[in-house]
Coordinates of C-alpha atoms and ligand atoms in Angstrom, one line a residue:
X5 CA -2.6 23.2 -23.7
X6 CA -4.1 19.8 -22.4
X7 CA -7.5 19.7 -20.5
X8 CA -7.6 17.6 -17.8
X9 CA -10.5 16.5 -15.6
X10 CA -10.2 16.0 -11.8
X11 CA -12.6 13.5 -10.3
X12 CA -13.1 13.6 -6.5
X13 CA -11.8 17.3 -4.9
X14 CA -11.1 15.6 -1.3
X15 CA -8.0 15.8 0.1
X16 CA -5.9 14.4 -3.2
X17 CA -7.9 16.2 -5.4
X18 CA -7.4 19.1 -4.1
X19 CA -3.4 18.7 -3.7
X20 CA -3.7 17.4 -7.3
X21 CA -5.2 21.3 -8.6
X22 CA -3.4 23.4 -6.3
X23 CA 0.5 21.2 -7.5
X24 CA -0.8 22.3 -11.2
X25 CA -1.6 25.7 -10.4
X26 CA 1.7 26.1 -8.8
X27 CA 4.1 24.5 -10.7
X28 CA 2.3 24.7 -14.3
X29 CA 5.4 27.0 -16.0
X30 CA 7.9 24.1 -14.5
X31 CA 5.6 21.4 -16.0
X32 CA 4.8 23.5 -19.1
X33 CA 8.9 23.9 -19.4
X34 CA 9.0 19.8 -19.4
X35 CA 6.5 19.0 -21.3
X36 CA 5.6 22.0 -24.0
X37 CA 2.5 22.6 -22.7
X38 CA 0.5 24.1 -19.9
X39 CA -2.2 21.8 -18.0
X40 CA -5.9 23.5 -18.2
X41 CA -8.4 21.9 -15.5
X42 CA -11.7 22.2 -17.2
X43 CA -13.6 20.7 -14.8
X44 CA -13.7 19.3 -11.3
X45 CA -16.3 16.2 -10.7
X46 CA -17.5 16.6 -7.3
X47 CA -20.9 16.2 -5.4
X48 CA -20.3 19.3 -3.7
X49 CA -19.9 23.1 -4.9
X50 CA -16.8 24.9 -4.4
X51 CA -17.6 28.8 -4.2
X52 CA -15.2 30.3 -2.7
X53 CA -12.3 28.2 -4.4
X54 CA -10.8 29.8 -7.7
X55 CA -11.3 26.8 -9.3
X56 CA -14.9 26.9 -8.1
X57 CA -16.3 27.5 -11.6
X58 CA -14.7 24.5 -13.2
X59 CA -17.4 22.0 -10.9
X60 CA -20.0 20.0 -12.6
X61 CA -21.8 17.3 -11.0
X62 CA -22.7 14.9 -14.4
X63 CA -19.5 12.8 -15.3
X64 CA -21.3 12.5 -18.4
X65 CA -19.9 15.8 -19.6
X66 CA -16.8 15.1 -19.1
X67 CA -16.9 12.0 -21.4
X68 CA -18.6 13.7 -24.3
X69 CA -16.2 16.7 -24.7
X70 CA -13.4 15.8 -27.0
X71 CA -11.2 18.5 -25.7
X72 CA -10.6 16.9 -22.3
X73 CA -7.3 14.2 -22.6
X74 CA -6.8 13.2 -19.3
X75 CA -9.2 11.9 -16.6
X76 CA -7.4 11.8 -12.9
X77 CA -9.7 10.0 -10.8
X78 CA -9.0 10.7 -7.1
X79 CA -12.6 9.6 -5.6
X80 CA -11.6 6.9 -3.5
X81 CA -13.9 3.8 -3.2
X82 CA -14.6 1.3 -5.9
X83 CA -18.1 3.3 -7.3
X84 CA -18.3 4.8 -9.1
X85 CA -14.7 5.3 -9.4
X86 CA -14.4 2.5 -11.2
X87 CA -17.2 2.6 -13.6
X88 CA -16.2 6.3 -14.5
X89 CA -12.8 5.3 -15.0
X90 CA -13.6 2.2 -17.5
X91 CA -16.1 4.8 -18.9
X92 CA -13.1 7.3 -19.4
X93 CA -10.9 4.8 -21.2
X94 CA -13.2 3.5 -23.0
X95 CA -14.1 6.9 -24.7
X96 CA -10.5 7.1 -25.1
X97 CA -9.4 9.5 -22.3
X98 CA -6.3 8.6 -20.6
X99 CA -6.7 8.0 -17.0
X100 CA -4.3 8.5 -13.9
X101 CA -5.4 7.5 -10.3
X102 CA -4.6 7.3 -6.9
X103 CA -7.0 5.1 -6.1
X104 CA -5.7 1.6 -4.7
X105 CA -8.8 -0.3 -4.0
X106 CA -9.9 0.0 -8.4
X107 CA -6.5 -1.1 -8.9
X108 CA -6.1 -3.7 -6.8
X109 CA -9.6 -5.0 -7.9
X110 CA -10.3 -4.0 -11.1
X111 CA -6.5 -3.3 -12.7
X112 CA -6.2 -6.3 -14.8
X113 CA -9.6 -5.2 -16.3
X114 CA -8.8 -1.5 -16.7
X115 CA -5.4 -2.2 -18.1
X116 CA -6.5 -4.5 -20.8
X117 CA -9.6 -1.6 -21.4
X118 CA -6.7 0.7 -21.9
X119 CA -4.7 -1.3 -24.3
X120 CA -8.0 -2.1 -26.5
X121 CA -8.3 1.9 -26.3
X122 CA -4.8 2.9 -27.0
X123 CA -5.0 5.0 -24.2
X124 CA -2.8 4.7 -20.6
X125 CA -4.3 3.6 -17.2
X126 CA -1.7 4.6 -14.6
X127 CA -1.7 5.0 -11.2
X128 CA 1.8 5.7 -9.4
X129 CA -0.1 7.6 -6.6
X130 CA -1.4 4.5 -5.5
X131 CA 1.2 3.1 -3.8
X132 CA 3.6 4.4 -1.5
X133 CA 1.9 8.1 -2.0
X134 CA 4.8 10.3 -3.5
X135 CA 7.3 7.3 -3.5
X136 CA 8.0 6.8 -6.9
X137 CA 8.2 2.4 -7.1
X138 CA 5.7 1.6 -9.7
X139 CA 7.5 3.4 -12.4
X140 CA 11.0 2.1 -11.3
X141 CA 9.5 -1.2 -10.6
X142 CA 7.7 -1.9 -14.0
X143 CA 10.6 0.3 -16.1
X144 CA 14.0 0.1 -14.5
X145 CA 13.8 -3.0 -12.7
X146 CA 12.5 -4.7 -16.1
X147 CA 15.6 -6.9 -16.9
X148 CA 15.2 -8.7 -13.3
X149 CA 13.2 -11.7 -12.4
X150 CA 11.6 -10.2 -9.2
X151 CA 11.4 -12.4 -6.2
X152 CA 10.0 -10.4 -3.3
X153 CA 9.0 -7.4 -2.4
X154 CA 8.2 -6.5 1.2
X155 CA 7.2 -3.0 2.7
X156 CA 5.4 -0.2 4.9
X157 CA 2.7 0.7 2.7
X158 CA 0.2 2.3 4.9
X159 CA 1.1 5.7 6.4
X160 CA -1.6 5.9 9.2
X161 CA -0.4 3.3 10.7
X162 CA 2.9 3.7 10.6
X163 CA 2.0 7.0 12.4
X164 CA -0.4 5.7 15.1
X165 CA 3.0 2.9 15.9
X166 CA 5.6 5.4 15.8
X167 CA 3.6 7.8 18.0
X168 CA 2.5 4.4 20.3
X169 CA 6.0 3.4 20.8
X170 CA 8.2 6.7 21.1
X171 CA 5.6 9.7 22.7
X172 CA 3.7 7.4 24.5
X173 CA 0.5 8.3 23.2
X174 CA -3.1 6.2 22.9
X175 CA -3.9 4.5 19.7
X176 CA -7.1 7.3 19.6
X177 CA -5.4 9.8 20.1
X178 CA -2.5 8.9 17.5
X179 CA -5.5 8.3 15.1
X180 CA -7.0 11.7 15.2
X181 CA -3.5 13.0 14.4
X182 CA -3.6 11.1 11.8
X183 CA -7.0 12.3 10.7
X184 CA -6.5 15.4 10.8
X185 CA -3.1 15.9 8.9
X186 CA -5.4 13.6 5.9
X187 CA -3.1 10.8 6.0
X188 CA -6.0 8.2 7.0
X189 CA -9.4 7.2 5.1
X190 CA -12.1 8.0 5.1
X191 CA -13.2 5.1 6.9
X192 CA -9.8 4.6 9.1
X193 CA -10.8 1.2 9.5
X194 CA -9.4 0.4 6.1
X195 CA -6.1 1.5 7.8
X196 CA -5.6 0.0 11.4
X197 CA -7.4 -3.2 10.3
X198 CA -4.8 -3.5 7.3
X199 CA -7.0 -3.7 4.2
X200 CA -5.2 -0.6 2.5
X201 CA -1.7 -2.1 3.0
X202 CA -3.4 -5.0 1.5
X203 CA -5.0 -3.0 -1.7
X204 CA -1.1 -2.1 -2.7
X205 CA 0.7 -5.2 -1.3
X206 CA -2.0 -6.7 -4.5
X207 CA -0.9 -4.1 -6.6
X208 CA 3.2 -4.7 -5.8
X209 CA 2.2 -8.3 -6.6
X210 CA 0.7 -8.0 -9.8
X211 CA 3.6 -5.9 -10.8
X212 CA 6.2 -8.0 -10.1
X213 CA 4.8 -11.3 -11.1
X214 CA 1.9 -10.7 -13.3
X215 CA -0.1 -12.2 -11.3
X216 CA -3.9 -9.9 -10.1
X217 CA -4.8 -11.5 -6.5
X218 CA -8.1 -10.4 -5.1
X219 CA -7.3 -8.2 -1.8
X220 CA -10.2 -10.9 -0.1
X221 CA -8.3 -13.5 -1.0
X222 CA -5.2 -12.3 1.0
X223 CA -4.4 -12.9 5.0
X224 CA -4.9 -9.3 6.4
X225 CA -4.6 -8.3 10.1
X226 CA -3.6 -4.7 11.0
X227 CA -2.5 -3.3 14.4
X228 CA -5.7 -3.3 17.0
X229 CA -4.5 -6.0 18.6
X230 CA -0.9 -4.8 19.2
X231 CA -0.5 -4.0 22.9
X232 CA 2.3 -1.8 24.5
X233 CA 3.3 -5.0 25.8
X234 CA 3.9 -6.6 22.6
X235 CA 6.2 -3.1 21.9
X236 CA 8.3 -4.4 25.0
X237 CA 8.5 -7.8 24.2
X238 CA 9.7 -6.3 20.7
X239 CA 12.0 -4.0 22.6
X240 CA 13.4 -7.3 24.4
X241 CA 14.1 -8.9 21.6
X242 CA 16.3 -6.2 19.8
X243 CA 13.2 -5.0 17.2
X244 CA 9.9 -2.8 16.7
X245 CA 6.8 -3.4 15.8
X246 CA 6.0 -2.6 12.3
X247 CA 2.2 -3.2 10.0
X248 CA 4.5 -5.5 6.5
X249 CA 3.0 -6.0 3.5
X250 CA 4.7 -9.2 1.6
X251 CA 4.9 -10.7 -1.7
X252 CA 7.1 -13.3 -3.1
X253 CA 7.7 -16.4 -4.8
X254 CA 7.4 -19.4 -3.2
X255 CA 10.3 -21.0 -5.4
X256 CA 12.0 -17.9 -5.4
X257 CA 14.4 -19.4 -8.4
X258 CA 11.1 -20.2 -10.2
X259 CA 9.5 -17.2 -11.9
X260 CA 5.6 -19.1 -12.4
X261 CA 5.8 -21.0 -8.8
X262 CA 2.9 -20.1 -6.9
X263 CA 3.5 -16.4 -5.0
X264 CA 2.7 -15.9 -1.7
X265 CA 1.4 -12.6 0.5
X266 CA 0.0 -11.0 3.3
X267 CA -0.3 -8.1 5.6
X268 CA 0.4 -8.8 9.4
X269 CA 2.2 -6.8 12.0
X270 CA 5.5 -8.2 12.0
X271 CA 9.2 -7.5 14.4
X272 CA 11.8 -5.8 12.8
X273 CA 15.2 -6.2 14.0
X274 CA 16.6 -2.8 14.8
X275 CA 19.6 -3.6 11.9
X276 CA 16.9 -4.2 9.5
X277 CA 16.9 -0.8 7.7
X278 CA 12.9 -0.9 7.9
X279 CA 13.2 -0.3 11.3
X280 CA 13.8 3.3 11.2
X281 CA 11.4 3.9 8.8
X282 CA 9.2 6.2 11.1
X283 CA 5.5 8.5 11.0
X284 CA 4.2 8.6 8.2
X285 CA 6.7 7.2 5.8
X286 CA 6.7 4.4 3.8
X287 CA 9.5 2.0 2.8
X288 CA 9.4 -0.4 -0.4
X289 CA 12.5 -3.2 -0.4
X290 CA 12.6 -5.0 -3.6
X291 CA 14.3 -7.9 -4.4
X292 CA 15.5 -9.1 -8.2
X293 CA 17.9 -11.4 -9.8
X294 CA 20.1 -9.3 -11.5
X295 CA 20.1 -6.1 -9.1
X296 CA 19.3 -7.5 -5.8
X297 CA 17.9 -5.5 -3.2
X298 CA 16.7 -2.3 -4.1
X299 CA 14.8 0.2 -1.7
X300 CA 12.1 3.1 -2.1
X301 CA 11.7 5.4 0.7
X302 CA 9.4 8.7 1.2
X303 CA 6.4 9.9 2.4
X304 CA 3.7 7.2 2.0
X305 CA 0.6 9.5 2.3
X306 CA -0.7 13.4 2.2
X307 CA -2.4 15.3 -0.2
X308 CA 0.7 17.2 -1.6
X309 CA 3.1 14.2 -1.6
X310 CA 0.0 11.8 -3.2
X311 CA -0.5 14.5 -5.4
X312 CA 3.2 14.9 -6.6
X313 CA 2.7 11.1 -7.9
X314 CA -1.2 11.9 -9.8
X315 CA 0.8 15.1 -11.8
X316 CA 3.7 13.1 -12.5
X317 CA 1.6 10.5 -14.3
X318 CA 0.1 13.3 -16.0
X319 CA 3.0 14.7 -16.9
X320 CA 4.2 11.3 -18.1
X321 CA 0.9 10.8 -20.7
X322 CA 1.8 14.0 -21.8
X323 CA 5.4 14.0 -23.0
X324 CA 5.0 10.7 -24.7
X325 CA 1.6 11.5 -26.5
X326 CA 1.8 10.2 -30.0
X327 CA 3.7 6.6 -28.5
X328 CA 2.3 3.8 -28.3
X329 CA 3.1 2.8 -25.1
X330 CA 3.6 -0.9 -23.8
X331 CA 1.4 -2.0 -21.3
X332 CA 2.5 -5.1 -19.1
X333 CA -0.8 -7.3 -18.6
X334 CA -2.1 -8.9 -15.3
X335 CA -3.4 -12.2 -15.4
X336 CA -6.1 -12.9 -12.9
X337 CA -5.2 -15.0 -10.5
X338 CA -7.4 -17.4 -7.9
X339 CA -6.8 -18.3 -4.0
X340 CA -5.3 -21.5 -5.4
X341 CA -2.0 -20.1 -6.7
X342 CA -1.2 -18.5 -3.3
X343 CA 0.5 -20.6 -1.1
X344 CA -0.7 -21.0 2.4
X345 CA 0.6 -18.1 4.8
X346 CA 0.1 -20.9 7.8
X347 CA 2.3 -22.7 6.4
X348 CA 4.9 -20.2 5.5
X349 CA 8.6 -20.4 7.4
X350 CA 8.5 -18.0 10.0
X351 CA 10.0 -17.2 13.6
X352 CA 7.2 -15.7 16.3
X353 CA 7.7 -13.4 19.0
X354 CA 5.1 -14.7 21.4
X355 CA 3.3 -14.2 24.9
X356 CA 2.2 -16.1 26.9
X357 CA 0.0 -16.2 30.3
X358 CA 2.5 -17.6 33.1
X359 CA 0.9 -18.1 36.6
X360 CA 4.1 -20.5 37.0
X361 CA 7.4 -19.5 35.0
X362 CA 8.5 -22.8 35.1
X363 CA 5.6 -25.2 34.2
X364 CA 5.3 -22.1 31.0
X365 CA 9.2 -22.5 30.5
X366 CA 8.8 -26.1 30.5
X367 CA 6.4 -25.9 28.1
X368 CA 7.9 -23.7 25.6
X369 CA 10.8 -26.2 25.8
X370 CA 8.5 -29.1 25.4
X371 CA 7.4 -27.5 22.1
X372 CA 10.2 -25.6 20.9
X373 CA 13.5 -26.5 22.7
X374 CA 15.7 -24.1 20.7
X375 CA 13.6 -21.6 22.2
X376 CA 14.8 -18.3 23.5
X377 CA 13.0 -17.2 26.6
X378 CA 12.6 -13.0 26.9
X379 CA 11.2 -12.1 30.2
X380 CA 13.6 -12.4 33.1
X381 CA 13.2 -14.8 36.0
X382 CA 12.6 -11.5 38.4
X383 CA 11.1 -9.6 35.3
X384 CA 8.0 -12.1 36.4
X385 CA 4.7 -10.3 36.0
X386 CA 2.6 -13.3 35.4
X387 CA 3.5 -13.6 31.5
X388 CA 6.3 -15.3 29.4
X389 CA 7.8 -13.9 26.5
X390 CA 9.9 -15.7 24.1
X391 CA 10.9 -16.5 20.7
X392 CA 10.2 -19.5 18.5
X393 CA 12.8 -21.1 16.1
X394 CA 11.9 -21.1 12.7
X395 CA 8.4 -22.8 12.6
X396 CA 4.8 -22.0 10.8
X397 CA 1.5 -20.7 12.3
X398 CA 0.3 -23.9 11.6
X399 CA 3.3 -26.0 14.5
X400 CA 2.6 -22.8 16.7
X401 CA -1.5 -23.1 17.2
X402 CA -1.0 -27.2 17.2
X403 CA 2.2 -26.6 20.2
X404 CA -0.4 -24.5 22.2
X405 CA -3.8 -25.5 21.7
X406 CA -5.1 -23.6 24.4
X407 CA -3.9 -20.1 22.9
X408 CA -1.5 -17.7 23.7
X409 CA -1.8 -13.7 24.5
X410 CA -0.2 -12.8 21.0
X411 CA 2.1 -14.1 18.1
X412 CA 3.8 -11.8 15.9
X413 CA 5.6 -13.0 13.1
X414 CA 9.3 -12.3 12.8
X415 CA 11.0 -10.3 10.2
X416 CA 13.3 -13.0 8.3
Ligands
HSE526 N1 -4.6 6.0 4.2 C1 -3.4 5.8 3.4 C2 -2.2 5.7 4.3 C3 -3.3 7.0 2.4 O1 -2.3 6.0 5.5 O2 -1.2 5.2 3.9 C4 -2.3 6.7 1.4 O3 -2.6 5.7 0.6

């Protein structure tokens, strides 16, 4: 039997104890041995659960009892999430989290703590919820030089569009839903304003190049400033409206060129399969040398799906107990190996005001000749939608210094 300690019984935490108590003859069948939860770190008291009696409140007992293996930190938030899990490893307790914002800022440092400790640090359940792509990615996608990897990594988001666009309903109201079926943070804000997309677009980065961006560093918008508008214009143009995360080499035939990333709601032709990736799912598209495009699909947040990942990197630590286990390092890396995202190649779906179609025509085509105007000549409400040629954010704020309504970046 292997004791386990769960850290953090929120919504992951508790999906986390009740997948064990379910399924622990199916994992015990797999692995040899049954999972024991010895004790649940929480500030809070459990009576009425069954596991009630297995909460302390002093992570230091945890770390002194030998008997416990396996930390699974599910705490969310950097503290003390990340000093309890650097304290874990470093008493030479494996550790498994969900918890995107240590890895994204403290996984290079955590990893290398692991391999001093000969212990594992892994954390599948933090990207994509039960999507399994970090596995795949670092294991079966190992022979290829990596060169991009773009994706729907936030599933609150994905919600609060999907319900926005099809049923019609407010942003708040999409949000609550959202809420309340535990898909969001606890601050949401960390969701509609992109930062969690950012956390695991980081975390896909450092993955597929080696390289361990800080989330600050990284151009983040989310979706507040998506109108229903902008979902027409989309509509016009043959796409949706989806929040991308994306990473990739600059020089994509040049495995140290400089990487770049961001998170910024982007259109998505209706051909391109990320399109009808709807709710709260997520989609991962990765792109390698030798296999080409590969892509992850599933249910990007939730306590029993996010849990499904936390158990499976359990499982993982405990059928390969006596390896010794390679662990890929992340180099740190600074804002100046990112290239500039203003100056990246992109086409933009834009609006603008138009109290005169044809002075705003005439100066779309002043700018951009090749461009291809969306609203119709009687379809005019006083704006002007239409889509740039290939350009950079950069040309597009210097064609129209006076602003436009919105610019979303196209989908290449
Ligand atoms: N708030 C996150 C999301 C949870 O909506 O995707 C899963 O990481």
């Amino acid at each position: 039997m292997t004791n386990i300690a769960i850290l953090g019984f929120g919504v992951v935490g508790g999906g986390v104890a009740d997948v064990i108590t379910k399924n622990n003859d199916t994992i015990a069948r797999k692995t040899g041995e049954h999972i024991n939860i010895k004790y649940i770190l929480d500030l809070r008291e459990f009576p009425n659960h069954p596991l009630g009696d297995r909460v302390v409140h002093d992570m230091n007992i945890i770390l002194s009892d030998p008997e416990v293996t396996v930390v699974a930190e599910m705490m969310g938030g950097a503290h003390p999430a990340y000093d309890y899990s650097r304290a874990a490893l470093e008493a030479g307790k494996h550790v498994v989290t969900s918890n995107k914002e240590v890895v994204a800022t403290f996984g290079a440092e955590l990893l290398e703590i692991a391999r001093e400790h000969h212990v594992r640090y892994l954390f599948e359940a933090s990207v994509g919820g039960g999507i399994p792509v970090i596995r795949p990615m670092s294991s079966c996608l190992a022979a290829n030089a990596l060169y991009e990897v773009d994706g729907i990594l936030n599933g609150t988001t994905n919600y609060i569009l999907t319900q926005m666009i099809r049923a019609g309903k407010s942003f708040e109201e999409a949000l609550a839903e959202a809420q309340a079926k535990g898909y969001a943070e606890r601050n949401p804000a960390a969701d509609v304003e992109g930062l969690d997309a950012c956390r695991k677009i980081c975390i896909l980065s450092a993955l597929a190049f080696g390289k361990s961006f800080s989330p600050a560093d990284i151009h983040t918008e989310g979706i507040t400033k998506i109108t229903l508008d902008d979902v027409a214009a989309a509509e016009m143009y043959g796409g949706v409206i989806k929040l991308i995360g994306r990473t990739g080499l600059c020089d994509p035939d040049d495995p140290d060129s400089p990487v770049y990333m961001l998170v910024a709601p982007h259109v998505i032709a209706h051909d391109n399969p990320l399109a009808g990736v709807d709710d709260v799912f997520n989609s991962i598209l990765v792109r390698g040398n030798a296999v080409g495009d590969v892509m992850f699909y599933g249910r990007g947040a939730g306590n029993l799906p996010t849990a499904s990942a936390v158990v499976a990197d359990i499982i993982d630590i405990l059928s390969h107990k006596d390896a010794e286990i390679f662990v890929p390092g992340w180099k740190t890396a600074g804002a100046d190996e990112l290239c500039q995202t203003e100056t990246l190649p992109y086409a933009f779906l834009v609006r603008m005001k138009a109290e005169s179609r044809g002075a705003a025509v005439a100066g779309v085509r002043a700018a951009y000749p090749d461009a291809e105007i969306l609203t119709a000549a009687d379809d005019d409400n006083g704006t002007l939608a239409f889509v740039t040629p290939v350009t950079t954010e950069k040309a597009l704020g210097e064609a129209f210094p006076d602003g436009v309504l919105s610019a979303v970046r196209i989908m290449p």
